[in-house]
Every structure is written in structure tokens, then in C-alpha cells.
PDB file of C-alpha atoms in Angstrom:
ATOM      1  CA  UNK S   1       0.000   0.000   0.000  1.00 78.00           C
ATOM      2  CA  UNK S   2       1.241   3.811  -0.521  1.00 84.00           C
ATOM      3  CA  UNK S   3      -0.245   6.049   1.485  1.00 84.00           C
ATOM      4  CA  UNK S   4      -2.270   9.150  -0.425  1.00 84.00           C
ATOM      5  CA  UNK S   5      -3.715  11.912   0.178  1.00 83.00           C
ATOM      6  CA  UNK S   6      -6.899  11.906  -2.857  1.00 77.00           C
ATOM      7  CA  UNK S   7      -8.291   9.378  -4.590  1.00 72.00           C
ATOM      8  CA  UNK S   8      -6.983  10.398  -8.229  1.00 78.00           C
ATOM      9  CA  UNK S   9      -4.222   7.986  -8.519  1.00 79.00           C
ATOM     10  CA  UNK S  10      -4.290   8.692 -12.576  1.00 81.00           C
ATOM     11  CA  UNK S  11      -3.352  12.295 -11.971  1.00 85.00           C
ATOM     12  CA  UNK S  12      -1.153  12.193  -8.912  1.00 87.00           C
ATOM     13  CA  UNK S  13       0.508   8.548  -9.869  1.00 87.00           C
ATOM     14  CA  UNK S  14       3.200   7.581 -12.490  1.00 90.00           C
ATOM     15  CA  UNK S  15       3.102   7.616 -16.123  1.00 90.00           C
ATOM     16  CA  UNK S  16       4.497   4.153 -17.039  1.00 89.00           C
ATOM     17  CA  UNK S  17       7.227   3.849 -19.999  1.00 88.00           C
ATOM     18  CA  UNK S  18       8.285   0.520 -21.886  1.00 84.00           C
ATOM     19  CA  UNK S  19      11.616   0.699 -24.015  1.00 82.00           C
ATOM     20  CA  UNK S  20      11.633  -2.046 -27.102  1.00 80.00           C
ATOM     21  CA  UNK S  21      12.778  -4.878 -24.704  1.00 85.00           C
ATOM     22  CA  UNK S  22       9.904  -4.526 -22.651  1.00 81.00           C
ATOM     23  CA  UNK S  23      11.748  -3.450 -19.055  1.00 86.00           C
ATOM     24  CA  UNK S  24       9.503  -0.598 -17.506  1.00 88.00           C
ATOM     25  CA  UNK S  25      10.464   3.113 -16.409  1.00 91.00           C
ATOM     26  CA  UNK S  26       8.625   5.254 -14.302  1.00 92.00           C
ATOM     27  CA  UNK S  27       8.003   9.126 -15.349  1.00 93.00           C
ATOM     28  CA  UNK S  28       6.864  11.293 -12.592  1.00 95.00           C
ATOM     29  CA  UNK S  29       5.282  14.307 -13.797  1.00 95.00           C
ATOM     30  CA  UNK S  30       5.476  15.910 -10.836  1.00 95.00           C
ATOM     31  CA  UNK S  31       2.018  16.370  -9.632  1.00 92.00           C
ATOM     32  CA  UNK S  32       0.965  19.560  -7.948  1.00 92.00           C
ATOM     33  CA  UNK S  33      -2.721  19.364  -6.958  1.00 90.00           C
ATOM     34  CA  UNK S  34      -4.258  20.090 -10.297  1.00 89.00           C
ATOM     35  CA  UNK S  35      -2.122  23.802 -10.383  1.00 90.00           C
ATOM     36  CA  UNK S  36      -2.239  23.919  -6.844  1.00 89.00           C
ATOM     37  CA  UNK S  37      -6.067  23.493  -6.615  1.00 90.00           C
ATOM     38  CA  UNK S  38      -5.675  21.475  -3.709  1.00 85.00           C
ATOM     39  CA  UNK S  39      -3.445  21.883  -0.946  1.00 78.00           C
ATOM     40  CA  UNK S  40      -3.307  18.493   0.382  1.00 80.00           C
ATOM     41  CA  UNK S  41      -0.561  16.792  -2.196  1.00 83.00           C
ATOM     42  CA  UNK S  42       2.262  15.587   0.553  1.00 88.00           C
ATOM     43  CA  UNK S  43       1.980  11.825   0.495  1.00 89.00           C
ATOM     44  CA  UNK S  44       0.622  12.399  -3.131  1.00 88.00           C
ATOM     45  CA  UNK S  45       3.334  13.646  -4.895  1.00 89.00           C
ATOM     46  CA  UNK S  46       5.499  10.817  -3.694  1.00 91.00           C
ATOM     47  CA  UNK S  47       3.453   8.031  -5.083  1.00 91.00           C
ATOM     48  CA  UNK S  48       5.869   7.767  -8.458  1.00 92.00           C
ATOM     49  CA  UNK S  49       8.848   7.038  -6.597  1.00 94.00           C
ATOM     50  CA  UNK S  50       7.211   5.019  -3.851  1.00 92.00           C
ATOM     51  CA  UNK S  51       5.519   2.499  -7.220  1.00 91.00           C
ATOM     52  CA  UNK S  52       9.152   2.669  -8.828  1.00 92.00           C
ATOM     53  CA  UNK S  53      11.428   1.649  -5.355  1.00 92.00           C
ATOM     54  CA  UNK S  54       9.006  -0.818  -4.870  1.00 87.00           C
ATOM     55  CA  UNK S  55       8.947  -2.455  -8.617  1.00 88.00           C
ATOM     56  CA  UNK S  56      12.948  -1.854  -8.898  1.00 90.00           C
ATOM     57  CA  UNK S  57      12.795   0.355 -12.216  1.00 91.00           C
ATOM     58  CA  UNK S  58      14.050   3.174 -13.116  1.00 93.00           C
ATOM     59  CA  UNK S  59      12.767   6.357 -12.184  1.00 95.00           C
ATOM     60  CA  UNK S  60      12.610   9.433 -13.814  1.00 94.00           C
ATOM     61  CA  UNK S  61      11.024  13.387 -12.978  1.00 95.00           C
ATOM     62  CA  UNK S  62       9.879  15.453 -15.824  1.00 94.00           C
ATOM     63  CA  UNK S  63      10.869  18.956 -16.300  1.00 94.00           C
ATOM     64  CA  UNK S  64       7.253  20.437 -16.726  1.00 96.00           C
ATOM     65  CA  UNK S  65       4.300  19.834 -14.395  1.00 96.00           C
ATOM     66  CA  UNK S  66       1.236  17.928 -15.723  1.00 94.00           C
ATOM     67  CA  UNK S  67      -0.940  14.855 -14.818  1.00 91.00           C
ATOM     68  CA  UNK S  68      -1.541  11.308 -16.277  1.00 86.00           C
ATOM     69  CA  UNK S  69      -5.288  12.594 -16.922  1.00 84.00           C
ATOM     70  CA  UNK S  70      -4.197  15.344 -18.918  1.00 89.00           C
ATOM     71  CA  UNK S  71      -2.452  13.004 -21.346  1.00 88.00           C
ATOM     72  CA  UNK S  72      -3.584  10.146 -23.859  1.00 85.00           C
ATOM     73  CA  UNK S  73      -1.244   7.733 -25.469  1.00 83.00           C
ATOM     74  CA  UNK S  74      -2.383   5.926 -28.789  1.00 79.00           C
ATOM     75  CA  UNK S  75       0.284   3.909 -28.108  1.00 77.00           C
ATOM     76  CA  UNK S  76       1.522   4.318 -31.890  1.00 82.00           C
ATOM     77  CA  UNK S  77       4.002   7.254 -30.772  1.00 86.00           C
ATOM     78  CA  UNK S  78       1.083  10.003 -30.819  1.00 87.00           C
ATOM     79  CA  UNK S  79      -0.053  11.561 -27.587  1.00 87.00           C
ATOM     80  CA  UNK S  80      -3.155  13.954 -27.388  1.00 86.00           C
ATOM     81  CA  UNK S  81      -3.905  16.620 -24.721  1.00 88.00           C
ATOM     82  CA  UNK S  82      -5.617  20.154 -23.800  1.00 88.00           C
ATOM     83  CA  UNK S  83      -3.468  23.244 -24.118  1.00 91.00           C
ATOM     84  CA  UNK S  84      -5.623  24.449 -20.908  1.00 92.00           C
ATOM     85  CA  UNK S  85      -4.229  21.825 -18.703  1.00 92.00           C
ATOM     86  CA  UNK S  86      -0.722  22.121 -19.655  1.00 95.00           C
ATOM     87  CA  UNK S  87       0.453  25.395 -21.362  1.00 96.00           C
ATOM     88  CA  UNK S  88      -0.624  27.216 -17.735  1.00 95.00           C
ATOM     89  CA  UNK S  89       1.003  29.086 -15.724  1.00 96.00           C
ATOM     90  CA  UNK S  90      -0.561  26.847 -12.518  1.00 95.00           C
ATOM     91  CA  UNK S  91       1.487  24.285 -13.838  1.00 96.00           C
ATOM     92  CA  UNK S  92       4.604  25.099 -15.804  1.00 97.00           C
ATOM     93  CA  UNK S  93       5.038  29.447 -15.320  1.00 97.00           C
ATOM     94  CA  UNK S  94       6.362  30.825 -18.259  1.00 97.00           C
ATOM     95  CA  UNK S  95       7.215  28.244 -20.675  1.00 97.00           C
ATOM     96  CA  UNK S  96       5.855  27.555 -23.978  1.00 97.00           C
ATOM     97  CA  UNK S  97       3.796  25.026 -25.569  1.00 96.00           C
ATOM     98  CA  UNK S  98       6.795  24.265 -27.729  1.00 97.00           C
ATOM     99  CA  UNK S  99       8.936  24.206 -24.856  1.00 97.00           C
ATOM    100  CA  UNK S 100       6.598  21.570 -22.909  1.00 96.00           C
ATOM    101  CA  UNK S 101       5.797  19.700 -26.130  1.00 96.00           C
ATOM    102  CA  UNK S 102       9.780  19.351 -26.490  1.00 96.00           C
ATOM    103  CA  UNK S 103       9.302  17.942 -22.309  1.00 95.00           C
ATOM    104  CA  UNK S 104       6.875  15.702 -23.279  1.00 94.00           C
ATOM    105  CA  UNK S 105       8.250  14.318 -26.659  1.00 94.00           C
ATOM    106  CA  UNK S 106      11.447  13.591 -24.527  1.00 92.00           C
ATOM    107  CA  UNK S 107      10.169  12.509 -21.306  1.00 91.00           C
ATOM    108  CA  UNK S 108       7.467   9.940 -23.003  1.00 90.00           C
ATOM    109  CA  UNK S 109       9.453   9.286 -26.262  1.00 89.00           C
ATOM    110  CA  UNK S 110       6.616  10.152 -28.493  1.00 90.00           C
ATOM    111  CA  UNK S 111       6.711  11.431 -31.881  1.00 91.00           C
ATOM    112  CA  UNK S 112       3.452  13.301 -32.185  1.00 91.00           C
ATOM    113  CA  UNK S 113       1.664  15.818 -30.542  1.00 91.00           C
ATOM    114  CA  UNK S 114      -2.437  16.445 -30.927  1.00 89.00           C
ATOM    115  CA  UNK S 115      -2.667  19.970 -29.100  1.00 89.00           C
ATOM    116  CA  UNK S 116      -6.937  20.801 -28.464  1.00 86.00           C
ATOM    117  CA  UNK S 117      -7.784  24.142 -26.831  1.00 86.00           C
ATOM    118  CA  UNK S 118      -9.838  22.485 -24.050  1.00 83.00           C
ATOM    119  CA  UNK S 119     -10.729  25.223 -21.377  1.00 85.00           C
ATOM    120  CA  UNK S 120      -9.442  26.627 -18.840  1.00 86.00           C
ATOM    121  CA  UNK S 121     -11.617  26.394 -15.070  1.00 84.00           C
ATOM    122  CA  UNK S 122     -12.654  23.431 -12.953  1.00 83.00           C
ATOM    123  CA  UNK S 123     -10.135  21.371 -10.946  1.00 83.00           C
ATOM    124  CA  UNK S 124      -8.728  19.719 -13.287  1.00 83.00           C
ATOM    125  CA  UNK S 125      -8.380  22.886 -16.499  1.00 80.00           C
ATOM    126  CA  UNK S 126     -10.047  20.213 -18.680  1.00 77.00           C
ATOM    127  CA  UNK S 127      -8.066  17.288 -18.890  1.00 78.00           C
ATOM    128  CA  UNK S 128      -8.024  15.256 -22.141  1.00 76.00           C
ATOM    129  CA  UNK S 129     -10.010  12.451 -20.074  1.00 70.00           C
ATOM    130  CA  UNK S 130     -12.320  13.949 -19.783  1.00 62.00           C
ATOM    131  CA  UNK S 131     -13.434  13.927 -23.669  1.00 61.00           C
ATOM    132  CA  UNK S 132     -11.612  11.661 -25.885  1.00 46.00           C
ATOM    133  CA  UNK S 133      -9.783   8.149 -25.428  1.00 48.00           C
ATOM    134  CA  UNK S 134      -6.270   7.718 -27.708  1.00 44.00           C
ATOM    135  CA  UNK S 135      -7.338   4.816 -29.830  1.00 45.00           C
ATOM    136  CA  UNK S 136      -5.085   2.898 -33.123  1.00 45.00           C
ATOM    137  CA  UNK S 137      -5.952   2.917 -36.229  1.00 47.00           C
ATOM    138  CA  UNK S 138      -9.577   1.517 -36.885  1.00 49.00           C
ATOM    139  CA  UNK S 139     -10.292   2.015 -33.408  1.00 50.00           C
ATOM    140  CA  UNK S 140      -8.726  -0.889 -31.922  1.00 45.00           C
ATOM    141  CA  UNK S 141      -6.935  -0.351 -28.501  1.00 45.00           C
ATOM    142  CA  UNK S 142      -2.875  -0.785 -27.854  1.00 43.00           C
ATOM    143  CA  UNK S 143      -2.644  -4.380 -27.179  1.00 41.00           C
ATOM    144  CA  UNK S 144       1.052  -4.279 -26.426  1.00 40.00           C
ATOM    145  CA  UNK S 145       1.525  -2.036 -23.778  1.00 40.00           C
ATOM    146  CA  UNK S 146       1.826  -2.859 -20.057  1.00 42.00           C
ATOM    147  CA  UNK S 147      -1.389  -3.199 -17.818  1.00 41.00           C
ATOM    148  CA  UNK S 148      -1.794  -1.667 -14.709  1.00 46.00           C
ATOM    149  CA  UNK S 149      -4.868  -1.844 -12.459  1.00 45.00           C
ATOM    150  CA  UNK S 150      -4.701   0.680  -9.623  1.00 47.00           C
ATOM    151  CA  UNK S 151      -7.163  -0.012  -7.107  1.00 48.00           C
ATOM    152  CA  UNK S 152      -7.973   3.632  -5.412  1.00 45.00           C
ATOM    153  CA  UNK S 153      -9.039   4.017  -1.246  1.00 52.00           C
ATOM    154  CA  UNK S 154      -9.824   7.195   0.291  1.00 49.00           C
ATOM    155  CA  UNK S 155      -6.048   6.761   1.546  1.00 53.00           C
ATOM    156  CA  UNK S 156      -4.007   4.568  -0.471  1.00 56.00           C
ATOM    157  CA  UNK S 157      -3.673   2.829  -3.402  1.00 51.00           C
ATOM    158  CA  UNK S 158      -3.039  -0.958  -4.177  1.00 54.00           C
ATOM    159  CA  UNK S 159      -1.530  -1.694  -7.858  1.00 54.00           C
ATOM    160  CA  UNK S 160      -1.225  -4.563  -9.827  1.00 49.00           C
ATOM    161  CA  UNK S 161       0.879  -5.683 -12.549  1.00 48.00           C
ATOM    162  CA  UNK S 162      -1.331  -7.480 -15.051  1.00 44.00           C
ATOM    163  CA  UNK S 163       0.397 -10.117 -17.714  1.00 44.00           C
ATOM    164  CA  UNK S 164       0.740  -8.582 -21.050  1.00 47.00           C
ATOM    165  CA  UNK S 165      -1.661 -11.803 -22.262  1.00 48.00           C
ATOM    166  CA  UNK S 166      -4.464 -10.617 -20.239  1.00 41.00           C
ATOM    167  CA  UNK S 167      -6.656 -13.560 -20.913  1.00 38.00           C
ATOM    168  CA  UNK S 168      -4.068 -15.334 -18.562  1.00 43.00           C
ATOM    169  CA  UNK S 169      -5.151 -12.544 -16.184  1.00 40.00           C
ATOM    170  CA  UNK S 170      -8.823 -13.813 -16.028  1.00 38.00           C
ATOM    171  CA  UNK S 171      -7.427 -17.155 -14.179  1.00 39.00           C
ATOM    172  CA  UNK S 172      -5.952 -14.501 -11.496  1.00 40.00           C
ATOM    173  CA  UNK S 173      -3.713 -11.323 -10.410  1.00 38.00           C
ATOM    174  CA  UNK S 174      -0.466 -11.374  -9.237  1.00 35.00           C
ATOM    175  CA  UNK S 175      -0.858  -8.743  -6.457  1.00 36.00           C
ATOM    176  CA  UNK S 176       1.862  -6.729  -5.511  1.00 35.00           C
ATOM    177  CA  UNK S 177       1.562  -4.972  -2.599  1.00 34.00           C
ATOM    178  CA  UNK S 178       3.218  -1.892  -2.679  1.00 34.00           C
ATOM    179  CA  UNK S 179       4.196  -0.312   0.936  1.00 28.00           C
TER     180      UNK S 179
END
């Protein structure tokens, strides 16, 4: 278990990474209570390095501020987001959406970048969650990408590594527990 302080492990947890021989990287984005929305972020904005100590991989910190609901992966190299949620200065003060697309294309090893307006307000500044999900051609999902179920409390979270044949999954977890 890691200790948290909200429920929103999507926002305030890791962005997972997988190089071409499959070994896993944690980015932290380094969460700040939605542009500092919420003061409570303390246990929060130590979940990414808590996950990656306890899984032994590598751990990296981003050099912009963001959230893992403020991003979607297609999982073809092409990420989409809302210029409300990142190119803020509650987030990243004075740098550009060029500077923070270069952040991102680095720090996630994308290609692309789909930049919508979205709009500016709420908790969140209109995360990209919120209105579209990063699909493959014809629709289909990414069916080669690592899958995590994160199992939110009121003050922790529980994750588990799911087999990349997820079928195999069905006949039961392998739960790690995280402390």
C-alpha cells in the first residue's frame, strides 16, 4: 500500500514507460494538486517514486508539471492533450507550448503531438479524459503495452501488474503490494 492523500491515482501517480525490450520506467510528472487546486498533495506527490522503489525500475522526474489525466497515449508514438491543462502558468510558469511539447516528446518518447484548446476552469483545467480516449488505427486499442490496475481508497492505493496476455489474467492477479 502507498499512502495518499486523494483518490486520483491517474493524476497524482506515475506515467508508465516501456523501451523495445519490454523493461519498464517510471516518469513522474510531478504532480501539484491540479495547479495547486488542492493543498493536500504531501503523500501524493510521492506516489511515483514510492511504485518505482518498490517495482525496482528506473525512475525518472519530468521537467514540466502535468498529470496522467491530462495526457492520452495511442500507443503508436502520438499523444493527445488540452493546451488548458498544460500550457498554464498553474502548472509550468512561463514556458511555452513548444517548450513543454519538447518535455513531453522527450520525457514519453513520443513522436506526435495532438494539441486541443480544451478550457481553462474546474479542478482539473479540462483534462483530455475527460473527452476523448487515444485509440489505433480503426479504433482498436494498444494491445502491447503494459497493464496496470490501480485499485484507489480514500487513503491509499493498491496496484497490480497485469500479464501482457491478459486472458491469462482472467485465471488470477499477481498482487503486488506496494508499501
Amino acid at each position: 500500500d502507498i499512502p495518499t492523500d486523494d483518490i486520483w491515482a491517474r493524476d497524482s501517480g506515475p506515467v508508465f514507460l516501456r523501451n523495445g525490450k519490454g523493461s519498464i520506467a517510471i516518469l513522474d510528472l510531478n504532480y501539484n494538486g491540479w495547479g495547486a487546486k488542492t493543498p493536500r498533495i504531501q503523500k501524493d506527490s510521492r506516489i511515483s517514486a514510492a511504485i518505482a522503489e518498490n517495482l525496482g525500475c528506473p525512475y525518472f522526474k519530468a521537467d514540466i508539471v502535468g498529470e496522467g489525466g491530462a495526457v492520452e497515449f495511442d500507443g503508436e508514438g502520438t499523444i493527445i492533450l488540452n493546451e488548458s491543462s498544460w500550457v498554464n502558468d498553474n502548472r509550468n510558469p512561463g514556458k511555452t507550448r513548444d517548450e513543454i511539447e519538447a518535455a513531453l516528446k522527450a520525457g514519453l518518447g513520443v513522436e506526435t503531438v495532438i494539441w486541443l484548446p480544451g478550457v481553462r476552469g474546474g479542478v482539473t483545467d479540462d483534462h483530455i479524459d475527460q473527452q476523448d480516449a487515444a485509440r489505433k488505427p480503426q479504433g482498436r486499442r494498444p494491445t502491447s503495452c503494459l497493464i496496470l490496475v490501480i485499485f484507489n481508497f480514500v487513503d491509499r492505493i493498491v496496484v497490480e501488474l497485469v500479464p501482457k496476455d491478459w486472458l491469462a489474467a482472467r485465471q488470477g492477479l499477481r498482487r503486488q503490494r506496494l508499501l
